[in-house]
C-alpha cells in the first residue's frame, strides 16, 4: 500500500493544502525523454544592426561617398586617388567593387572612341553617376557625345585640385550636374547648329564634314587660292582640289564660294 500511494503521489499534478490553497508542480516527463529546451526569445535589434540599415538607406547625409576612379594614364589615376584619399567624405573603392560606387570619375586627355565606350558602359550601371575630368574637348560634338553617354559633371584637368574634385563628387552624389559656363555655351552653340542643320535638306551630309575639309573651306573664305591652301596645309594642290570638289559635290553646291557661304551659315567654320 505504501508503494501504491507513492506512485500515485508522483503522478499528481497538484496538492491541496489544509489551508485550501493549491500548488502546482510540473509533471514528470516520461522515462528516457529529455525536457524540452526553453524557447529562445526574439533578439532585439542591436545598435550595430540599426546603423547598418541606416547607412544602407538612400540619401543618408552622414554616409561616405564611394568613388571609383578610371584613367588610362597611371600617373593621372594615382594623382586623383591621392587627392581624394585624404578627404573623410570620400571612400575609394577597389576595381572589384567599382560597379557599386555611387560616383565614377573618368580622367582623360580627350574624349576618344575608347573613352566613349567606357562612358557608355558606365551609363548602364544604375548604381553610379559619372563625372569627367578632361584635358580638352576637341569639338562641341565631343562634348555632346559625353553628355549623351551619361556624364553629369565635367571638370577640366587643369582645375582639378582637391577642393574642386571633392565639390564635384559631392554634387554628383546629391544628384546635381556640374558644367563650366564656357562649356555650357559651347554645348548650346553646338546643339543650336544641329537644330539649324535639321531644317536643311543636306543636314545628313553636314555631319560628315571632316576637320581637313573645314580647314580648307576656312582658307578659301580668307581668299587663298589652291596653291596657297596647299602650302598652308602641307597637302599637294591635287589633294586640295579633290577635297574641295568632294565637299561641293556631296553638299550639292555650285562652287567654292557657295560652299564657303553654306559652311558659314551653318557654323562649320
mmCIF file of C-alpha atoms in Angstrom:
data_model
loop_
_atom_site.group_PDB
_atom_site.id
_atom_site.type_symbol
_atom_site.label_atom_id
_atom_site.label_comp_id
_atom_site.label_asym_id
_atom_site.label_seq_id
_atom_site.Cartn_x
_atom_site.Cartn_y
_atom_site.Cartn_z
ATOM 1 C CA UNK A 1 0.000 0.000 0.000
ATOM 2 C CA UNK A 2 2.814 2.357 0.752
ATOM 3 C CA UNK A 3 4.282 1.678 -2.649
ATOM 4 C CA UNK A 4 0.937 2.312 -4.367
ATOM 5 C CA UNK A 5 0.465 5.620 -2.537
ATOM 6 C CA UNK A 6 3.963 6.686 -3.549
ATOM 7 C CA UNK A 7 3.268 6.011 -7.217
ATOM 8 C CA UNK A 8 0.010 7.879 -7.091
ATOM 9 C CA UNK A 9 1.722 10.770 -5.380
ATOM 10 C CA UNK A 10 4.322 11.153 -8.154
ATOM 11 C CA UNK A 11 1.615 11.317 -10.780
ATOM 12 C CA UNK A 12 -0.271 14.133 -9.114
ATOM 13 C CA UNK A 13 -0.196 17.499 -10.722
ATOM 14 C CA UNK A 14 -1.341 19.480 -7.720
ATOM 15 C CA UNK A 15 -1.672 19.060 -3.976
ATOM 16 C CA UNK A 16 -4.343 20.655 -1.834
ATOM 17 C CA UNK A 17 -3.038 22.023 1.458
ATOM 18 C CA UNK A 18 -5.116 22.160 4.566
ATOM 19 C CA UNK A 19 -5.470 25.873 4.087
ATOM 20 C CA UNK A 20 -7.424 25.237 0.919
ATOM 21 C CA UNK A 21 -4.795 26.648 -1.455
ATOM 22 C CA UNK A 22 -3.355 24.584 -4.265
ATOM 23 C CA UNK A 23 0.207 24.489 -5.520
ATOM 24 C CA UNK A 24 1.052 23.164 -8.926
ATOM 25 C CA UNK A 25 4.095 21.002 -9.665
ATOM 26 C CA UNK A 26 5.457 20.238 -13.104
ATOM 27 C CA UNK A 27 4.597 16.819 -14.420
ATOM 28 C CA UNK A 28 7.408 14.335 -14.508
ATOM 29 C CA UNK A 29 8.481 13.655 -18.104
ATOM 30 C CA UNK A 30 8.213 10.119 -19.380
ATOM 31 C CA UNK A 31 11.226 7.992 -18.693
ATOM 32 C CA UNK A 32 14.031 8.412 -21.254
ATOM 33 C CA UNK A 33 12.777 11.715 -22.753
ATOM 34 C CA UNK A 34 14.738 14.898 -22.043
ATOM 35 C CA UNK A 35 12.821 18.022 -21.074
ATOM 36 C CA UNK A 36 12.129 20.423 -23.968
ATOM 37 C CA UNK A 37 14.593 23.322 -24.109
ATOM 38 C CA UNK A 38 13.238 26.797 -23.419
ATOM 39 C CA UNK A 39 12.005 28.660 -26.474
ATOM 40 C CA UNK A 40 14.537 31.368 -27.452
ATOM 41 C CA UNK A 41 13.424 34.953 -27.218
ATOM 42 C CA UNK A 42 13.455 37.020 -30.388
ATOM 43 C CA UNK A 43 16.616 39.173 -30.260
ATOM 44 C CA UNK A 44 16.156 42.883 -30.100
ATOM 45 C CA UNK A 45 17.672 44.978 -32.882
ATOM 46 C CA UNK A 46 21.211 45.805 -31.896
ATOM 47 C CA UNK A 47 22.658 49.289 -32.419
ATOM 48 C CA UNK A 48 25.098 47.873 -34.994
ATOM 49 C CA UNK A 49 22.214 46.401 -36.980
ATOM 50 C CA UNK A 50 20.331 49.673 -36.823
ATOM 51 C CA UNK A 51 23.375 51.580 -38.057
ATOM 52 C CA UNK A 52 23.821 49.184 -40.958
ATOM 53 C CA UNK A 53 20.232 49.603 -42.041
ATOM 54 C CA UNK A 54 20.537 53.346 -41.615
ATOM 55 C CA UNK A 55 23.720 53.519 -43.678
ATOM 56 C CA UNK A 56 22.153 51.464 -46.420
ATOM 57 C CA UNK A 57 19.272 53.888 -46.713
ATOM 58 C CA UNK A 58 19.398 56.108 -49.776
ATOM 59 C CA UNK A 59 20.258 59.708 -49.162
ATOM 60 C CA UNK A 60 21.952 59.215 -45.809
ATOM 61 C CA UNK A 61 23.769 62.554 -45.278
ATOM 62 C CA UNK A 62 26.341 61.004 -42.956
ATOM 63 C CA UNK A 63 27.360 58.275 -45.352
ATOM 64 C CA UNK A 64 30.735 58.483 -47.092
ATOM 65 C CA UNK A 65 30.504 58.742 -50.864
ATOM 66 C CA UNK A 66 32.002 55.705 -52.580
ATOM 67 C CA UNK A 67 34.088 56.685 -55.615
ATOM 68 C CA UNK A 68 35.664 54.645 -58.414
ATOM 69 C CA UNK A 69 38.420 56.288 -60.495
ATOM 70 C CA UNK A 70 39.077 55.343 -64.123
ATOM 71 C CA UNK A 71 42.134 56.621 -66.018
ATOM 72 C CA UNK A 72 44.199 55.121 -68.818
ATOM 73 C CA UNK A 73 47.221 57.111 -67.621
ATOM 74 C CA UNK A 74 48.560 55.531 -64.389
ATOM 75 C CA UNK A 75 50.101 58.806 -63.245
ATOM 76 C CA UNK A 76 46.807 60.625 -63.656
ATOM 77 C CA UNK A 77 44.990 57.843 -61.832
ATOM 78 C CA UNK A 78 47.381 57.978 -58.864
ATOM 79 C CA UNK A 79 47.138 61.768 -58.704
ATOM 80 C CA UNK A 80 43.350 61.820 -58.413
ATOM 81 C CA UNK A 81 43.293 58.909 -55.972
ATOM 82 C CA UNK A 82 45.848 60.590 -53.690
ATOM 83 C CA UNK A 83 43.861 63.829 -53.605
ATOM 84 C CA UNK A 84 40.568 62.128 -52.764
ATOM 85 C CA UNK A 85 42.046 59.638 -50.299
ATOM 86 C CA UNK A 86 42.780 62.469 -47.867
ATOM 87 C CA UNK A 87 39.138 63.522 -47.595
ATOM 88 C CA UNK A 88 36.945 61.874 -44.931
ATOM 89 C CA UNK A 89 33.812 62.460 -47.017
ATOM 90 C CA UNK A 90 35.048 60.036 -49.678
ATOM 91 C CA UNK A 91 35.633 56.300 -49.688
ATOM 92 C CA UNK A 92 37.620 54.993 -52.670
ATOM 93 C CA UNK A 93 36.637 51.543 -53.873
ATOM 94 C CA UNK A 94 38.786 48.869 -55.492
ATOM 95 C CA UNK A 95 38.373 47.784 -59.081
ATOM 96 C CA UNK A 96 36.478 44.664 -57.980
ATOM 97 C CA UNK A 97 33.798 46.825 -56.279
ATOM 98 C CA UNK A 98 33.812 49.663 -58.800
ATOM 99 C CA UNK A 99 30.370 48.671 -60.098
ATOM 100 C CA UNK A 100 28.890 49.508 -56.667
ATOM 101 C CA UNK A 101 30.352 53.025 -56.435
ATOM 102 C CA UNK A 102 27.935 55.945 -56.139
ATOM 103 C CA UNK A 103 30.262 58.130 -58.222
ATOM 104 C CA UNK A 104 32.550 57.161 -61.110
ATOM 105 C CA UNK A 105 35.287 59.609 -62.138
ATOM 106 C CA UNK A 106 36.778 59.177 -65.607
ATOM 107 C CA UNK A 107 40.020 61.132 -66.155
ATOM 108 C CA UNK A 108 41.260 61.522 -69.734
ATOM 109 C CA UNK A 109 43.092 63.912 -72.044
ATOM 110 C CA UNK A 110 40.218 63.991 -74.536
ATOM 111 C CA UNK A 111 37.065 62.082 -75.397
ATOM 112 C CA UNK A 112 38.152 59.471 -77.938
ATOM 113 C CA UNK A 113 36.484 56.236 -79.020
ATOM 114 C CA UNK A 114 37.913 54.291 -76.072
ATOM 115 C CA UNK A 115 36.631 56.874 -73.597
ATOM 116 C CA UNK A 116 33.226 56.906 -75.265
ATOM 117 C CA UNK A 117 32.996 53.116 -74.957
ATOM 118 C CA UNK A 118 33.833 53.313 -71.227
ATOM 119 C CA UNK A 119 31.289 56.079 -70.618
ATOM 120 C CA UNK A 120 28.660 54.086 -72.467
ATOM 121 C CA UNK A 121 29.276 51.045 -70.233
ATOM 122 C CA UNK A 122 29.056 53.159 -67.092
ATOM 123 C CA UNK A 123 25.818 54.684 -68.289
ATOM 124 C CA UNK A 124 24.080 51.311 -67.959
ATOM 125 C CA UNK A 125 25.095 50.987 -64.303
ATOM 126 C CA UNK A 126 22.189 52.424 -62.329
ATOM 127 C CA UNK A 127 24.227 52.443 -59.101
ATOM 128 C CA UNK A 128 26.653 55.145 -60.229
ATOM 129 C CA UNK A 129 26.728 58.701 -61.582
ATOM 130 C CA UNK A 130 29.561 59.530 -63.950
ATOM 131 C CA UNK A 131 31.814 62.581 -63.916
ATOM 132 C CA UNK A 132 34.512 63.507 -66.432
ATOM 133 C CA UNK A 133 37.878 65.084 -65.652
ATOM 134 C CA UNK A 134 39.108 66.059 -69.106
ATOM 135 C CA UNK A 135 42.050 67.893 -70.617
ATOM 136 C CA UNK A 136 40.157 69.382 -73.539
ATOM 137 C CA UNK A 137 37.194 68.874 -75.814
ATOM 138 C CA UNK A 138 38.193 68.847 -79.456
ATOM 139 C CA UNK A 139 34.758 69.977 -80.546
ATOM 140 C CA UNK A 140 31.213 70.588 -79.461
ATOM 141 C CA UNK A 141 30.394 67.185 -80.871
ATOM 142 C CA UNK A 142 32.788 65.513 -78.393
ATOM 143 C CA UNK A 143 31.109 67.363 -75.518
ATOM 144 C CA UNK A 144 27.657 66.362 -76.719
ATOM 145 C CA UNK A 145 28.791 62.756 -77.098
ATOM 146 C CA UNK A 146 29.988 62.731 -73.478
ATOM 147 C CA UNK A 147 26.655 64.103 -72.253
ATOM 148 C CA UNK A 148 24.760 61.530 -74.300
ATOM 149 C CA UNK A 149 26.865 58.796 -72.678
ATOM 150 C CA UNK A 150 25.559 59.783 -69.250
ATOM 151 C CA UNK A 151 28.184 62.254 -67.995
ATOM 152 C CA UNK A 152 26.530 64.546 -65.439
ATOM 153 C CA UNK A 153 29.542 66.622 -64.374
ATOM 154 C CA UNK A 154 32.667 67.917 -66.088
ATOM 155 C CA UNK A 155 35.877 69.338 -64.638
ATOM 156 C CA UNK A 156 38.967 70.404 -66.565
ATOM 157 C CA UNK A 157 42.163 68.605 -65.611
ATOM 158 C CA UNK A 158 43.982 71.912 -65.180
ATOM 159 C CA UNK A 159 41.445 72.910 -62.491
ATOM 160 C CA UNK A 160 41.189 69.516 -60.754
ATOM 161 C CA UNK A 161 42.625 70.339 -57.344
ATOM 162 C CA UNK A 162 41.480 68.593 -54.180
ATOM 163 C CA UNK A 163 38.691 71.029 -53.281
ATOM 164 C CA UNK A 164 37.189 71.099 -56.782
ATOM 165 C CA UNK A 165 37.317 67.327 -57.065
ATOM 166 C CA UNK A 166 35.533 66.995 -53.727
ATOM 167 C CA UNK A 167 32.849 69.518 -54.699
ATOM 168 C CA UNK A 168 32.329 67.648 -57.950
ATOM 169 C CA UNK A 169 31.942 64.300 -56.157
ATOM 170 C CA UNK A 170 29.529 65.642 -53.521
ATOM 171 C CA UNK A 171 27.423 67.448 -56.116
ATOM 172 C CA UNK A 172 27.087 64.272 -58.165
ATOM 173 C CA UNK A 173 26.213 62.235 -55.071
ATOM 174 C CA UNK A 174 23.392 64.738 -54.406
ATOM 175 C CA UNK A 175 22.055 64.302 -57.932
ATOM 176 C CA UNK A 176 23.363 67.638 -59.246
ATOM 177 C CA UNK A 177 25.006 68.398 -62.577
ATOM 178 C CA UNK A 178 28.209 70.414 -62.972
ATOM 179 C CA UNK A 179 29.361 72.043 -66.216
ATOM 180 C CA UNK A 180 31.699 75.059 -66.582
ATOM 181 C CA UNK A 181 29.999 78.093 -68.085
ATOM 182 C CA UNK A 182 32.113 78.216 -71.242
ATOM 183 C CA UNK A 183 31.494 74.520 -71.930
ATOM 184 C CA UNK A 184 27.770 75.049 -71.434
ATOM 185 C CA UNK A 185 27.881 77.848 -74.013
ATOM 186 C CA UNK A 186 29.848 75.591 -76.365
ATOM 187 C CA UNK A 187 27.295 72.812 -75.953
ATOM 188 C CA UNK A 188 24.370 75.170 -76.578
ATOM 189 C CA UNK A 189 26.040 76.566 -79.710
ATOM 190 C CA UNK A 190 26.620 73.057 -80.994
ATOM 191 C CA UNK A 191 23.051 71.953 -80.318
ATOM 192 C CA UNK A 192 21.760 75.130 -81.944
ATOM 193 C CA UNK A 193 23.865 74.404 -85.023
ATOM 194 C CA UNK A 194 22.443 70.892 -85.222
ATOM 195 C CA UNK A 195 18.910 72.245 -84.932
ATOM 196 C CA UNK A 196 19.529 74.701 -87.761
ATOM 197 C CA UNK A 197 21.026 71.931 -89.836
ATOM 198 C CA UNK A 198 17.964 69.770 -89.285
ATOM 199 C CA UNK A 199 15.947 72.350 -91.223
ATOM 200 C CA UNK A 200 18.319 72.000 -94.170
ATOM 201 C CA UNK A 201 17.797 69.221 -96.745
ATOM 202 C CA UNK A 202 21.544 68.490 -96.641
ATOM 203 C CA UNK A 203 21.676 68.072 -92.861
ATOM 204 C CA UNK A 204 22.809 64.438 -93.074
ATOM 205 C CA UNK A 205 25.780 65.362 -95.248
ATOM 206 C CA UNK A 206 26.628 68.217 -92.944
ATOM 207 C CA UNK A 207 27.596 65.895 -90.101
ATOM 208 C CA UNK A 208 30.204 64.213 -92.324
ATOM 209 C CA UNK A 209 32.348 67.333 -92.807
ATOM 210 C CA UNK A 210 35.872 66.444 -91.681
ATOM 211 C CA UNK A 211 38.355 68.752 -89.898
ATOM 212 C CA UNK A 212 40.507 68.826 -93.051
ATOM 213 C CA UNK A 213 37.546 69.885 -95.173
ATOM 214 C CA UNK A 214 36.601 72.576 -92.670
ATOM 215 C CA UNK A 215 40.188 73.899 -92.588
ATOM 216 C CA UNK A 216 40.355 74.137 -96.350
ATOM 217 C CA UNK A 217 36.995 75.906 -96.567
ATOM 218 C CA UNK A 218 38.179 78.344 -93.925
ATOM 219 C CA UNK A 219 41.247 79.157 -96.011
ATOM 220 C CA UNK A 220 39.042 79.611 -99.076
ATOM 221 C CA UNK A 221 36.936 82.074 -97.077
ATOM 222 C CA UNK A 222 40.127 84.043 -96.354
ATOM 223 C CA UNK A 223 40.768 84.461 -100.082
ATOM 224 C CA UNK A 224 43.543 81.873 -100.571
ATOM 225 C CA UNK A 225 43.864 80.058 -103.885
ATOM 226 C CA UNK A 226 44.684 76.376 -104.399
ATOM 227 C CA UNK A 227 48.478 76.782 -104.279
ATOM 228 C CA UNK A 228 48.331 78.883 -101.089
ATOM 229 C CA UNK A 229 45.996 76.410 -99.397
ATOM 230 C CA UNK A 230 48.392 73.591 -100.326
ATOM 231 C CA UNK A 231 51.311 75.415 -98.714
ATOM 232 C CA UNK A 232 49.342 76.188 -95.537
ATOM 233 C CA UNK A 233 48.039 72.657 -95.085
ATOM 234 C CA UNK A 234 51.117 70.753 -96.371
ATOM 235 C CA UNK A 235 48.972 68.904 -98.909
ATOM 236 C CA UNK A 236 49.512 68.787 -102.650
ATOM 237 C CA UNK A 237 47.483 71.050 -104.909
ATOM 238 C CA UNK A 238 45.812 67.983 -106.375
ATOM 239 C CA UNK A 239 44.688 66.880 -102.881
ATOM 240 C CA UNK A 240 43.296 70.345 -102.164
ATOM 241 C CA UNK A 241 41.291 70.297 -105.395
ATOM 242 C CA UNK A 242 39.967 66.812 -104.693
ATOM 243 C CA UNK A 243 38.926 67.670 -101.123
ATOM 244 C CA UNK A 244 37.094 70.836 -102.118
ATOM 245 C CA UNK A 245 35.454 69.091 -105.080
ATOM 246 C CA UNK A 246 34.238 66.332 -102.729
ATOM 247 C CA UNK A 247 32.674 68.878 -100.375
ATOM 248 C CA UNK A 248 30.930 70.736 -103.211
ATOM 249 C CA UNK A 249 29.621 67.532 -104.755
ATOM 250 C CA UNK A 250 28.452 65.948 -101.525
ATOM 251 C CA UNK A 251 26.618 69.064 -100.351
ATOM 252 C CA UNK A 252 25.221 69.653 -103.878
ATOM 253 C CA UNK A 253 26.626 73.171 -104.073
ATOM 254 C CA UNK A 254 27.667 75.200 -107.138
ATOM 255 C CA UNK A 255 31.218 76.309 -106.427
ATOM 256 C CA UNK A 256 33.746 77.160 -103.711
ATOM 257 C CA UNK A 257 32.070 80.430 -102.834
ATOM 258 C CA UNK A 258 28.748 78.691 -102.403
ATOM 259 C CA UNK A 259 30.449 76.078 -100.188
ATOM 260 C CA UNK A 260 32.023 78.774 -98.010
ATOM 261 C CA UNK A 261 28.709 80.585 -97.593
ATOM 262 C CA UNK A 262 26.962 77.343 -96.715
ATOM 263 C CA UNK A 263 29.606 76.428 -94.105
ATOM 264 C CA UNK A 264 29.435 79.905 -92.524
ATOM 265 C CA UNK A 265 25.640 79.857 -92.275
ATOM 266 C CA UNK A 266 25.705 76.511 -90.525
ATOM 267 C CA UNK A 267 28.524 77.316 -88.096
ATOM 268 C CA UNK A 268 31.076 74.927 -89.632
ATOM 269 C CA UNK A 269 33.888 77.437 -89.980
#
